[in-house]
JSON list of C-alpha atoms in Angstrom, two decimals:
[
{"chain": "A", "resi": 1, "resn": "GLU", "atom": "CA", "xyz": [-6.06, -9.69, 30.31]},
{"chain": "A", "resi": 2, "resn": "VAL", "atom": "CA", "xyz": [-3.10, -7.47, 29.48]},
{"chain": "A", "resi": 3, "resn": "GLN", "atom": "CA", "xyz": [-3.09, -4.29, 31.53]},
{"chain": "A", "resi": 4, "resn": "LEU", "atom": "CA", "xyz": [-0.64, -1.39, 31.51]},
{"chain": "A", "resi": 5, "resn": "LEU", "atom": "CA", "xyz": [-1.04, 1.39, 34.06]},
{"chain": "A", "resi": 6, "resn": "GLU", "atom": "CA", "xyz": [1.13, 4.50, 33.87]},
{"chain": "A", "resi": 7, "resn": "SER", "atom": "CA", "xyz": [1.80, 6.78, 36.82]},
{"chain": "A", "resi": 8, "resn": "GLY", "atom": "CA", "xyz": [4.12, 9.60, 37.79]},
{"chain": "A", "resi": 9, "resn": "GLY", "atom": "CA", "xyz": [2.94, 12.30, 35.42]},
{"chain": "A", "resi": 10, "resn": "GLY", "atom": "CA", "xyz": [2.37, 15.87, 36.50]},
{"chain": "A", "resi": 11, "resn": "LEU", "atom": "CA", "xyz": [3.53, 19.46, 36.28]},
{"chain": "A", "resi": 12, "resn": "VAL", "atom": "CA", "xyz": [7.28, 20.10, 36.29]},
{"chain": "A", "resi": 13, "resn": "GLN", "atom": "CA", "xyz": [9.33, 23.23, 35.69]},
{"chain": "A", "resi": 14, "resn": "PRO", "atom": "CA", "xyz": [11.67, 23.54, 32.71]},
{"chain": "A", "resi": 15, "resn": "GLY", "atom": "CA", "xyz": [14.98, 21.91, 33.55]},
{"chain": "A", "resi": 16, "resn": "GLY", "atom": "CA", "xyz": [13.36, 19.64, 36.08]},
{"chain": "A", "resi": 17, "resn": "SER", "atom": "CA", "xyz": [13.12, 15.86, 36.30]},
{"chain": "A", "resi": 18, "resn": "LEU", "atom": "CA", "xyz": [10.35, 13.30, 36.44]},
{"chain": "A", "resi": 19, "resn": "ARG", "atom": "CA", "xyz": [10.12, 9.51, 36.51]},
{"chain": "A", "resi": 20, "resn": "LEU", "atom": "CA", "xyz": [7.22, 7.74, 34.86]},
{"chain": "A", "resi": 21, "resn": "SER", "atom": "CA", "xyz": [6.26, 4.21, 35.84]},
{"chain": "A", "resi": 22, "resn": "CYS", "atom": "CA", "xyz": [4.18, 1.62, 34.02]},
{"chain": "A", "resi": 23, "resn": "ALA", "atom": "CA", "xyz": [2.85, -1.35, 35.98]},
{"chain": "A", "resi": 24, "resn": "ALA", "atom": "CA", "xyz": [2.20, -4.36, 33.78]},
{"chain": "A", "resi": 25, "resn": "SER", "atom": "CA", "xyz": [-0.03, -7.36, 34.41]},
{"chain": "A", "resi": 26, "resn": "GLY", "atom": "CA", "xyz": [-1.71, -10.18, 32.53]},
{"chain": "A", "resi": 27, "resn": "PHE", "atom": "CA", "xyz": [1.38, -11.43, 30.69]},
{"chain": "A", "resi": 28, "resn": "THR", "atom": "CA", "xyz": [4.91, -12.69, 31.34]},
{"chain": "A", "resi": 29, "resn": "PHE", "atom": "CA", "xyz": [6.61, -9.31, 31.54]},
{"chain": "A", "resi": 30, "resn": "ILE", "atom": "CA", "xyz": [10.21, -10.42, 31.05]},
{"chain": "A", "resi": 31, "resn": "THR", "atom": "CA", "xyz": [9.46, -12.04, 27.68]},
{"chain": "A", "resi": 32, "resn": "TYR", "atom": "CA", "xyz": [8.31, -8.82, 26.04]},
{"chain": "A", "resi": 33, "resn": "GLY", "atom": "CA", "xyz": [9.99, -5.63, 24.98]},
{"chain": "A", "resi": 34, "resn": "MET", "atom": "CA", "xyz": [8.40, -2.44, 26.19]},
{"chain": "A", "resi": 35, "resn": "SER", "atom": "CA", "xyz": [8.31, 1.11, 24.89]},
{"chain": "A", "resi": 36, "resn": "TRP", "atom": "CA", "xyz": [7.27, 4.66, 25.61]},
{"chain": "A", "resi": 37, "resn": "VAL", "atom": "CA", "xyz": [5.37, 6.66, 22.99]},
{"chain": "A", "resi": 38, "resn": "ARG", "atom": "CA", "xyz": [4.26, 10.24, 23.54]},
{"chain": "A", "resi": 39, "resn": "GLN", "atom": "CA", "xyz": [1.71, 12.58, 22.03]},
{"chain": "A", "resi": 40, "resn": "ALA", "atom": "CA", "xyz": [1.91, 16.34, 22.41]},
{"chain": "A", "resi": 41, "resn": "PRO", "atom": "CA", "xyz": [-1.43, 18.16, 22.71]},
{"chain": "A", "resi": 42, "resn": "GLY", "atom": "CA", "xyz": [-3.19, 18.13, 19.36]},
{"chain": "A", "resi": 43, "resn": "LYS", "atom": "CA", "xyz": [-0.24, 16.39, 17.67]},
{"chain": "A", "resi": 44, "resn": "GLY", "atom": "CA", "xyz": [0.62, 12.96, 16.35]},
{"chain": "A", "resi": 45, "resn": "LEU", "atom": "CA", "xyz": [2.37, 10.00, 17.93]},
{"chain": "A", "resi": 46, "resn": "GLU", "atom": "CA", "xyz": [6.11, 10.14, 18.63]},
{"chain": "A", "resi": 47, "resn": "TRP", "atom": "CA", "xyz": [8.18, 7.14, 19.66]},
{"chain": "A", "resi": 48, "resn": "VAL", "atom": "CA", "xyz": [10.41, 7.89, 22.65]},
{"chain": "A", "resi": 49, "resn": "SER", "atom": "CA", "xyz": [12.25, 4.76, 23.84]},
{"chain": "A", "resi": 50, "resn": "SER", "atom": "CA", "xyz": [12.22, 0.97, 23.77]},
{"chain": "A", "resi": 51, "resn": "ILE", "atom": "CA", "xyz": [13.85, -1.75, 25.87]},
{"chain": "A", "resi": 52, "resn": "HIS", "atom": "CA", "xyz": [14.28, -5.48, 25.38]},
{"chain": "A", "resi": 53, "resn": "GLY", "atom": "CA", "xyz": [12.65, -7.96, 27.73]},
{"chain": "A", "resi": 54, "resn": "GLY", "atom": "CA", "xyz": [15.85, -8.68, 29.61]},
{"chain": "A", "resi": 55, "resn": "GLY", "atom": "CA", "xyz": [16.69, -4.99, 29.77]},
{"chain": "A", "resi": 56, "resn": "GLY", "atom": "CA", "xyz": [20.03, -5.49, 28.04]},
{"chain": "A", "resi": 57, "resn": "SER", "atom": "CA", "xyz": [19.33, -3.33, 24.99]},
{"chain": "A", "resi": 58, "resn": "THR", "atom": "CA", "xyz": [17.67, 0.05, 24.80]},
{"chain": "A", "resi": 59, "resn": "TYR", "atom": "CA", "xyz": [16.80, 2.50, 22.04]},
{"chain": "A", "resi": 60, "resn": "HIS", "atom": "CA", "xyz": [16.05, 6.20, 22.37]},
{"chain": "A", "resi": 61, "resn": "ALA", "atom": "CA", "xyz": [14.78, 8.84, 19.96]},
{"chain": "A", "resi": 62, "resn": "ASP", "atom": "CA", "xyz": [17.25, 11.59, 19.13]},
{"chain": "A", "resi": 63, "resn": "SER", "atom": "CA", "xyz": [14.86, 14.12, 20.67]},
{"chain": "A", "resi": 64, "resn": "VAL", "atom": "CA", "xyz": [15.36, 12.61, 24.14]},
{"chain": "A", "resi": 65, "resn": "LYS", "atom": "CA", "xyz": [18.79, 10.98, 23.85]},
{"chain": "A", "resi": 66, "resn": "GLY", "atom": "CA", "xyz": [21.00, 12.00, 26.74]},
{"chain": "A", "resi": 67, "resn": "ARG", "atom": "CA", "xyz": [18.03, 13.35, 28.72]},
{"chain": "A", "resi": 68, "resn": "CYS", "atom": "CA", "xyz": [15.77, 10.32, 29.10]},
{"chain": "A", "resi": 69, "resn": "THR", "atom": "CA", "xyz": [16.53, 6.77, 30.19]},
{"chain": "A", "resi": 70, "resn": "ILE", "atom": "CA", "xyz": [14.25, 3.77, 29.83]},
{"chain": "A", "resi": 71, "resn": "SER", "atom": "CA", "xyz": [14.62, 0.92, 32.31]},
{"chain": "A", "resi": 72, "resn": "ARG", "atom": "CA", "xyz": [12.63, -1.94, 33.77]},
{"chain": "A", "resi": 73, "resn": "ASP", "atom": "CA", "xyz": [12.41, -4.00, 36.95]},
{"chain": "A", "resi": 74, "resn": "ASN", "atom": "CA", "xyz": [11.27, -7.45, 35.90]},
{"chain": "A", "resi": 75, "resn": "SER", "atom": "CA", "xyz": [10.85, -8.52, 39.52]},
{"chain": "A", "resi": 76, "resn": "LYS", "atom": "CA", "xyz": [8.19, -5.82, 39.88]},
{"chain": "A", "resi": 77, "resn": "ASN", "atom": "CA", "xyz": [6.73, -6.07, 36.34]},
{"chain": "A", "resi": 78, "resn": "THR", "atom": "CA", "xyz": [7.35, -2.36, 35.99]},
{"chain": "A", "resi": 79, "resn": "LEU", "atom": "CA", "xyz": [8.70, -0.14, 33.21]},
{"chain": "A", "resi": 80, "resn": "TYR", "atom": "CA", "xyz": [10.24, 3.25, 33.89]},
{"chain": "A", "resi": 81, "resn": "LEU", "atom": "CA", "xyz": [11.15, 6.41, 32.02]},
{"chain": "A", "resi": 82, "resn": "GLN", "atom": "CA", "xyz": [13.51, 8.77, 33.80]},
{"chain": "A", "resi": 83, "resn": "MET", "atom": "CA", "xyz": [13.27, 12.22, 32.22]},
{"chain": "A", "resi": 84, "resn": "ASN", "atom": "CA", "xyz": [15.80, 14.95, 33.01]},
{"chain": "A", "resi": 85, "resn": "SER", "atom": "CA", "xyz": [16.42, 18.49, 31.75]},
{"chain": "A", "resi": 86, "resn": "LEU", "atom": "CA", "xyz": [12.80, 18.70, 30.72]},
{"chain": "A", "resi": 87, "resn": "ARG", "atom": "CA", "xyz": [11.75, 21.24, 28.13]},
{"chain": "A", "resi": 88, "resn": "ALA", "atom": "CA", "xyz": [8.39, 22.74, 27.17]},
{"chain": "A", "resi": 89, "resn": "GLU", "atom": "CA", "xyz": [8.40, 20.57, 24.05]},
{"chain": "A", "resi": 90, "resn": "ASP", "atom": "CA", "xyz": [8.40, 17.45, 26.23]},
{"chain": "A", "resi": 91, "resn": "THR", "atom": "CA", "xyz": [4.83, 18.30, 27.29]},
{"chain": "A", "resi": 92, "resn": "ALA", "atom": "CA", "xyz": [2.74, 15.34, 26.16]},
{"chain": "A", "resi": 93, "resn": "VAL", "atom": "CA", "xyz": [0.72, 12.33, 27.15]},
{"chain": "A", "resi": 94, "resn": "TYR", "atom": "CA", "xyz": [3.19, 9.47, 27.61]},
{"chain": "A", "resi": 95, "resn": "TYR", "atom": "CA", "xyz": [1.96, 5.97, 26.79]},
{"chain": "A", "resi": 96, "resn": "CYS", "atom": "CA", "xyz": [3.70, 2.75, 27.70]},
{"chain": "A", "resi": 97, "resn": "ALA", "atom": "CA", "xyz": [3.21, -0.01, 25.17]},
{"chain": "A", "resi": 98, "resn": "ARG", "atom": "CA", "xyz": [4.03, -3.69, 24.95]},
{"chain": "A", "resi": 99, "resn": "THR", "atom": "CA", "xyz": [6.40, -4.14, 22.06]},
{"chain": "A", "resi": 100, "resn": "ARG", "atom": "CA", "xyz": [6.84, -6.98, 19.57]},
{"chain": "A", "resi": 101, "resn": "GLY", "atom": "CA", "xyz": [10.02, -7.71, 17.65]},
{"chain": "A", "resi": 102, "resn": "TRP", "atom": "CA", "xyz": [13.72, -7.69, 18.40]},
{"chain": "A", "resi": 103, "resn": "ILE", "atom": "CA", "xyz": [13.78, -4.11, 17.19]},
{"chain": "A", "resi": 104, "resn": "PRO", "atom": "CA", "xyz": [10.39, -2.51, 17.72]},
{"chain": "A", "resi": 105, "resn": "TRP", "atom": "CA", "xyz": [8.11, -3.90, 15.02]},
{"chain": "A", "resi": 106, "resn": "TYR", "atom": "CA", "xyz": [4.81, -2.88, 16.53]},
{"chain": "A", "resi": 107, "resn": "PHE", "atom": "CA", "xyz": [2.99, -2.09, 19.77]},
{"chain": "A", "resi": 108, "resn": "ASP", "atom": "CA", "xyz": [0.17, -4.47, 20.57]},
{"chain": "A", "resi": 109, "resn": "TYR", "atom": "CA", "xyz": [-1.10, -3.17, 23.92]},
{"chain": "A", "resi": 110, "resn": "TRP", "atom": "CA", "xyz": [-1.10, 0.38, 25.24]},
{"chain": "A", "resi": 111, "resn": "GLY", "atom": "CA", "xyz": [-1.66, 1.97, 28.62]},
{"chain": "A", "resi": 112, "resn": "GLN", "atom": "CA", "xyz": [-4.11, 4.82, 29.16]},
{"chain": "A", "resi": 113, "resn": "GLY", "atom": "CA", "xyz": [-1.34, 7.42, 29.27]},
{"chain": "A", "resi": 114, "resn": "ALA", "atom": "CA", "xyz": [0.19, 9.83, 31.77]},
{"chain": "A", "resi": 115, "resn": "LEU", "atom": "CA", "xyz": [0.19, 13.58, 31.17]},
{"chain": "A", "resi": 116, "resn": "VAL", "atom": "CA", "xyz": [3.47, 15.42, 31.63]},
{"chain": "A", "resi": 117, "resn": "THR", "atom": "CA", "xyz": [3.33, 19.20, 31.55]},
{"chain": "A", "resi": 118, "resn": "VAL", "atom": "CA", "xyz": [6.55, 21.19, 31.49]},
{"chain": "A", "resi": 119, "resn": "SER", "atom": "CA", "xyz": [5.86, 24.79, 32.41]},
{"chain": "A", "resi": 120, "resn": "SER", "atom": "CA", "xyz": [6.96, 27.47, 34.80]},
{"chain": "B", "resi": 1, "resn": "GLN", "atom": "CA", "xyz": [8.68, 16.09, 11.58]},
{"chain": "B", "resi": 2, "resn": "SER", "atom": "CA", "xyz": [7.58, 12.61, 10.53]},
{"chain": "B", "resi": 3, "resn": "VAL", "atom": "CA", "xyz": [9.31, 10.77, 7.70]},
{"chain": "B", "resi": 4, "resn": "LEU", "atom": "CA", "xyz": [6.10, 8.89, 6.90]},
{"chain": "B", "resi": 5, "resn": "THR", "atom": "CA", "xyz": [3.53, 10.92, 5.00]},
{"chain": "B", "resi": 6, "resn": "GLN", "atom": "CA", "xyz": [-0.21, 10.32, 5.30]},
{"chain": "B", "resi": 7, "resn": "PRO", "atom": "CA", "xyz": [-3.11, 12.38, 3.92]},
{"chain": "B", "resi": 8, "resn": "PRO", "atom": "CA", "xyz": [-4.46, 14.69, 6.67]},
{"chain": "B", "resi": 9, "resn": "SER", "atom": "CA", "xyz": [-8.01, 13.50, 6.13]},
{"chain": "B", "resi": 10, "resn": "VAL", "atom": "CA", "xyz": [-10.21, 11.14, 4.16]},
{"chain": "B", "resi": 11, "resn": "SER", "atom": "CA", "xyz": [-13.97, 10.83, 4.14]},
{"chain": "B", "resi": 12, "resn": "ALA", "atom": "CA", "xyz": [-16.75, 8.70, 2.74]},
{"chain": "B", "resi": 13, "resn": "ALA", "atom": "CA", "xyz": [-20.37, 7.82, 3.35]},
{"chain": "B", "resi": 14, "resn": "PRO", "atom": "CA", "xyz": [-21.42, 4.91, 5.57]},
{"chain": "B", "resi": 15, "resn": "GLY", "atom": "CA", "xyz": [-20.94, 1.60, 3.84]},
{"chain": "B", "resi": 16, "resn": "GLN", "atom": "CA", "xyz": [-18.33, 2.94, 1.46]},
{"chain": "B", "resi": 17, "resn": "LYS", "atom": "CA", "xyz": [-14.59, 2.26, 1.39]},
{"chain": "B", "resi": 18, "resn": "VAL", "atom": "CA", "xyz": [-11.66, 4.49, 2.26]},
{"chain": "B", "resi": 19, "resn": "THR", "atom": "CA", "xyz": [-7.96, 3.96, 1.81]},
{"chain": "B", "resi": 20, "resn": "ILE", "atom": "CA", "xyz": [-5.18, 5.69, 3.70]},
{"chain": "B", "resi": 21, "resn": "SER", "atom": "CA", "xyz": [-1.70, 5.84, 2.23]},
{"chain": "B", "resi": 22, "resn": "CYS", "atom": "CA", "xyz": [1.57, 5.88, 4.15]},
{"chain": "B", "resi": 23, "resn": "SER", "atom": "CA", "xyz": [4.51, 6.99, 2.06]},
{"chain": "B", "resi": 24, "resn": "GLY", "atom": "CA", "xyz": [8.06, 6.44, 3.22]},
{"chain": "B", "resi": 25, "resn": "SER", "atom": "CA", "xyz": [11.44, 5.40, 1.87]},
{"chain": "B", "resi": 26, "resn": "SER", "atom": "CA", "xyz": [13.77, 2.42, 1.54]},
{"chain": "B", "resi": 27, "resn": "SER", "atom": "CA", "xyz": [15.10, 3.00, 5.05]},
{"chain": "B", "resi": 28, "resn": "ASN", "atom": "CA", "xyz": [11.70, 2.49, 6.64]},
{"chain": "B", "resi": 29, "resn": "VAL", "atom": "CA", "xyz": [8.59, 1.26, 4.80]},
{"chain": "B", "resi": 30, "resn": "GLY", "atom": "CA", "xyz": [10.61, -0.25, 1.97]},
{"chain": "B", "resi": 31, "resn": "ASN", "atom": "CA", "xyz": [12.50, -2.67, 4.18]},
{"chain": "B", "resi": 32, "resn": "ASN", "atom": "CA", "xyz": [10.52, -3.11, 7.39]},
{"chain": "B", "resi": 33, "resn": "TYR", "atom": "CA", "xyz": [7.11, -4.25, 8.55]},
{"chain": "B", "resi": 34, "resn": "VAL", "atom": "CA", "xyz": [4.39, -1.61, 8.74]},
{"chain": "B", "resi": 35, "resn": "SER", "atom": "CA", "xyz": [1.73, -1.45, 11.44]},
{"chain": "B", "resi": 36, "resn": "TRP", "atom": "CA", "xyz": [-1.41, 0.65, 11.72]},
{"chain": "B", "resi": 37, "resn": "TYR", "atom": "CA", "xyz": [-3.09, 2.17, 14.78]},
{"chain": "B", "resi": 38, "resn": "GLN", "atom": "CA", "xyz": [-6.55, 3.61, 15.42]},
{"chain": "B", "resi": 39, "resn": "GLN", "atom": "CA", "xyz": [-7.02, 6.36, 17.98]},
{"chain": "B", "resi": 40, "resn": "PHE", "atom": "CA", "xyz": [-10.23, 7.94, 19.23]},
{"chain": "B", "resi": 41, "resn": "PRO", "atom": "CA", "xyz": [-10.04, 11.38, 20.87]},
{"chain": "B", "resi": 42, "resn": "GLY", "atom": "CA", "xyz": [-8.77, 11.24, 24.42]},
{"chain": "B", "resi": 43, "resn": "THR", "atom": "CA", "xyz": [-7.94, 7.54, 24.31]},
{"chain": "B", "resi": 44, "resn": "ALA", "atom": "CA", "xyz": [-4.87, 5.40, 23.74]},
{"chain": "B", "resi": 45, "resn": "PRO", "atom": "CA", "xyz": [-4.01, 4.11, 20.27]},
{"chain": "B", "resi": 46, "resn": "LYS", "atom": "CA", "xyz": [-5.09, 0.59, 19.36]},
{"chain": "B", "resi": 47, "resn": "LEU", "atom": "CA", "xyz": [-3.26, -1.83, 17.07]},
{"chain": "B", "resi": 48, "resn": "LEU", "atom": "CA", "xyz": [-5.22, -2.51, 13.87]},
{"chain": "B", "resi": 49, "resn": "ILE", "atom": "CA", "xyz": [-2.72, -4.11, 11.51]},
{"chain": "B", "resi": 50, "resn": "TYR", "atom": "CA", "xyz": [0.76, -5.54, 12.10]},
{"chain": "B", "resi": 51, "resn": "GLU", "atom": "CA", "xyz": [3.45, -6.98, 9.81]},
{"chain": "B", "resi": 52, "resn": "ASN", "atom": "CA", "xyz": [1.93, -5.14, 6.84]},
{"chain": "B", "resi": 53, "resn": "ASN", "atom": "CA", "xyz": [-1.31, -7.09, 6.55]},
{"chain": "B", "resi": 54, "resn": "LYS", "atom": "CA", "xyz": [-2.10, -9.13, 9.66]},
{"chain": "B", "resi": 55, "resn": "ARG", "atom": "CA", "xyz": [-5.03, -8.37, 11.96]},
{"chain": "B", "resi": 56, "resn": "PRO", "atom": "CA", "xyz": [-4.89, -8.94, 15.71]},
{"chain": "B", "resi": 57, "resn": "SER", "atom": "CA", "xyz": [-7.62, -11.02, 17.23]},
{"chain": "B", "resi": 58, "resn": "GLY", "atom": "CA", "xyz": [-10.84, -9.04, 17.47]},
{"chain": "B", "resi": 59, "resn": "ILE", "atom": "CA", "xyz": [-10.15, -6.66, 14.59]},
{"chain": "B", "resi": 60, "resn": "PRO", "atom": "CA", "xyz": [-12.84, -7.07, 11.93]},
{"chain": "B", "resi": 61, "resn": "ASP", "atom": "CA", "xyz": [-11.85, -8.04, 8.41]},
{"chain": "B", "resi": 62, "resn": "ARG", "atom": "CA", "xyz": [-13.25, -4.71, 7.20]},
{"chain": "B", "resi": 63, "resn": "PHE", "atom": "CA", "xyz": [-9.76, -3.44, 8.02]},
{"chain": "B", "resi": 64, "resn": "SER", "atom": "CA", "xyz": [-6.93, -4.51, 5.73]},
{"chain": "B", "resi": 65, "resn": "GLY", "atom": "CA", "xyz": [-3.33, -3.60, 5.13]},
{"chain": "B", "resi": 66, "resn": "SER", "atom": "CA", "xyz": [-0.97, -3.86, 2.20]},
{"chain": "B", "resi": 67, "resn": "LYS", "atom": "CA", "xyz": [2.49, -2.71, 1.19]},
{"chain": "B", "resi": 68, "resn": "SER", "atom": "CA", "xyz": [4.18, -2.11, -2.11]},
{"chain": "B", "resi": 69, "resn": "GLY", "atom": "CA", "xyz": [7.67, -0.72, -2.37]},
{"chain": "B", "resi": 70, "resn": "THR", "atom": "CA", "xyz": [8.00, 2.31, -0.12]},
{"chain": "B", "resi": 71, "resn": "SER", "atom": "CA", "xyz": [4.27, 2.80, 0.41]},
{"chain": "B", "resi": 72, "resn": "ALA", "atom": "CA", "xyz": [1.72, 1.09, 2.60]},
{"chain": "B", "resi": 73, "resn": "THR", "atom": "CA", "xyz": [-2.05, 1.32, 2.57]},
{"chain": "B", "resi": 74, "resn": "LEU", "atom": "CA", "xyz": [-4.80, 0.82, 5.13]},
{"chain": "B", "resi": 75, "resn": "GLY", "atom": "CA", "xyz": [-8.21, 0.00, 3.73]},
{"chain": "B", "resi": 76, "resn": "ILE", "atom": "CA", "xyz": [-11.51, 0.23, 5.56]},
{"chain": "B", "resi": 77, "resn": "THR", "atom": "CA", "xyz": [-14.57, -1.25, 3.87]},
{"chain": "B", "resi": 78, "resn": "GLY", "atom": "CA", "xyz": [-18.19, -1.04, 4.96]},
{"chain": "B", "resi": 79, "resn": "LEU", "atom": "CA", "xyz": [-17.42, 2.26, 6.68]},
{"chain": "B", "resi": 80, "resn": "GLN", "atom": "CA", "xyz": [-19.29, 2.81, 9.96]},
{"chain": "B", "resi": 81, "resn": "THR", "atom": "CA", "xyz": [-19.79, 5.93, 12.08]},
{"chain": "B", "resi": 82, "resn": "GLY", "atom": "CA", "xyz": [-17.78, 4.18, 14.78]},
{"chain": "B", "resi": 83, "resn": "ASP", "atom": "CA", "xyz": [-14.74, 4.20, 12.46]},
{"chain": "B", "resi": 84, "resn": "GLU", "atom": "CA", "xyz": [-14.38, 7.97, 12.80]},
{"chain": "B", "resi": 85, "resn": "ALA", "atom": "CA", "xyz": [-10.95, 8.30, 14.37]},
{"chain": "B", "resi": 86, "resn": "ASP", "atom": "CA", "xyz": [-7.34, 9.14, 13.69]},
{"chain": "B", "resi": 87, "resn": "TYR", "atom": "CA", "xyz": [-5.20, 6.51, 12.01]},
{"chain": "B", "resi": 88, "resn": "TYR", "atom": "CA", "xyz": [-1.40, 6.23, 12.12]},
{"chain": "B", "resi": 89, "resn": "CYS", "atom": "CA", "xyz": [1.06, 4.02, 10.32]},
{"chain": "B", "resi": 90, "resn": "GLY", "atom": "CA", "xyz": [4.37, 3.10, 11.92]},
{"chain": "B", "resi": 91, "resn": "THR", "atom": "CA", "xyz": [7.58, 1.25, 11.19]},
{"chain": "B", "resi": 92, "resn": "TRP", "atom": "CA", "xyz": [11.25, 1.03, 12.10]},
{"chain": "B", "resi": 93, "resn": "ASP", "atom": "CA", "xyz": [13.65, 3.32, 10.29]},
{"chain": "B", "resi": 94, "resn": "ASN", "atom": "CA", "xyz": [17.14, 1.96, 9.59]},
{"chain": "B", "resi": 95, "resn": "SER", "atom": "CA", "xyz": [18.72, 5.34, 8.84]},
{"chain": "B", "resi": 96, "resn": "LEU", "atom": "CA", "xyz": [21.65, 6.78, 10.80]},
{"chain": "B", "resi": 97, "resn": "SER", "atom": "CA", "xyz": [19.34, 7.76, 13.64]},
{"chain": "B", "resi": 98, "resn": "ALA", "atom": "CA", "xyz": [17.73, 4.34, 13.91]},
{"chain": "B", "resi": 99, "resn": "SER", "atom": "CA", "xyz": [14.30, 4.85, 15.39]},
{"chain": "B", "resi": 100, "resn": "TYR", "atom": "CA", "xyz": [10.68, 3.90, 15.24]},
{"chain": "B", "resi": 101, "resn": "VAL", "atom": "CA", "xyz": [8.68, 6.36, 13.17]},
{"chain": "B", "resi": 102, "resn": "PHE", "atom": "CA", "xyz": [4.97, 7.10, 12.97]},
{"chain": "B", "resi": 103, "resn": "GLY", "atom": "CA", "xyz": [3.08, 8.62, 10.10]},
{"chain": "B", "resi": 104, "resn": "THR", "atom": "CA", "xyz": [1.62, 12.11, 10.23]},
{"chain": "B", "resi": 105, "resn": "GLY", "atom": "CA", "xyz": [-1.83, 10.72, 10.96]},
{"chain": "B", "resi": 106, "resn": "THR", "atom": "CA", "xyz": [-5.11, 10.70, 9.03]},
{"chain": "B", "resi": 107, "resn": "LYS", "atom": "CA", "xyz": [-8.52, 11.74, 10.28]},
{"chain": "B", "resi": 108, "resn": "VAL", "atom": "CA", "xyz": [-11.30, 9.54, 8.91]},
{"chain": "B", "resi": 109, "resn": "THR", "atom": "CA", "xyz": [-14.69, 11.23, 8.67]},
{"chain": "B", "resi": 110, "resn": "VAL", "atom": "CA", "xyz": [-17.90, 9.37, 7.97]},
{"chain": "B", "resi": 111, "resn": "LEU", "atom": "CA", "xyz": [-20.20, 11.68, 6.04]}
]
């Protein structure tokens, strides 16, 4: 059974940093791309970042480019999102999702989400 | 602001059919696969349709997807109270800021 478990969310001040983790199990992690998708309170889904299985290629949304970095440790079956210079508009539930396609075509499994709140 | 436009809401009685449109452009829907996601309040999204019209294992055939030109459509037949949820389309966008884009989302209400 595919399982994705996010951790690392919490309250952070504007300008601060946070690293989200997503522990994966139930599939061969290195053979799948992975992504982060977020959802602000009461809003729709917003794609944040994606990374290939080998970690060699990454994609980031313009809204986080230069502030967020997606990475993965295939030896630990874990996906990360390092977020810096956080702003109030980054407040959202962050989902990790298994990703299909060389560029992201679709997301077939999702974690339960981690809430990030940016506030002073 | 999403580049994929969906109606904010659709509704129908139990047993009826609803369709949800997803309107985009040649840089996204027109030239890439579309997927659809179902989301209940407070829970993670779930994949319903991928590659325009394919259903993952376990998704009933009451759910269907189609695409024509720069628009895609999700259909739900035999509507059930358990189908009340938010629905999002999504696809890759090949424009200058290459990115994955989601639709604005549609709330399905069973009357």
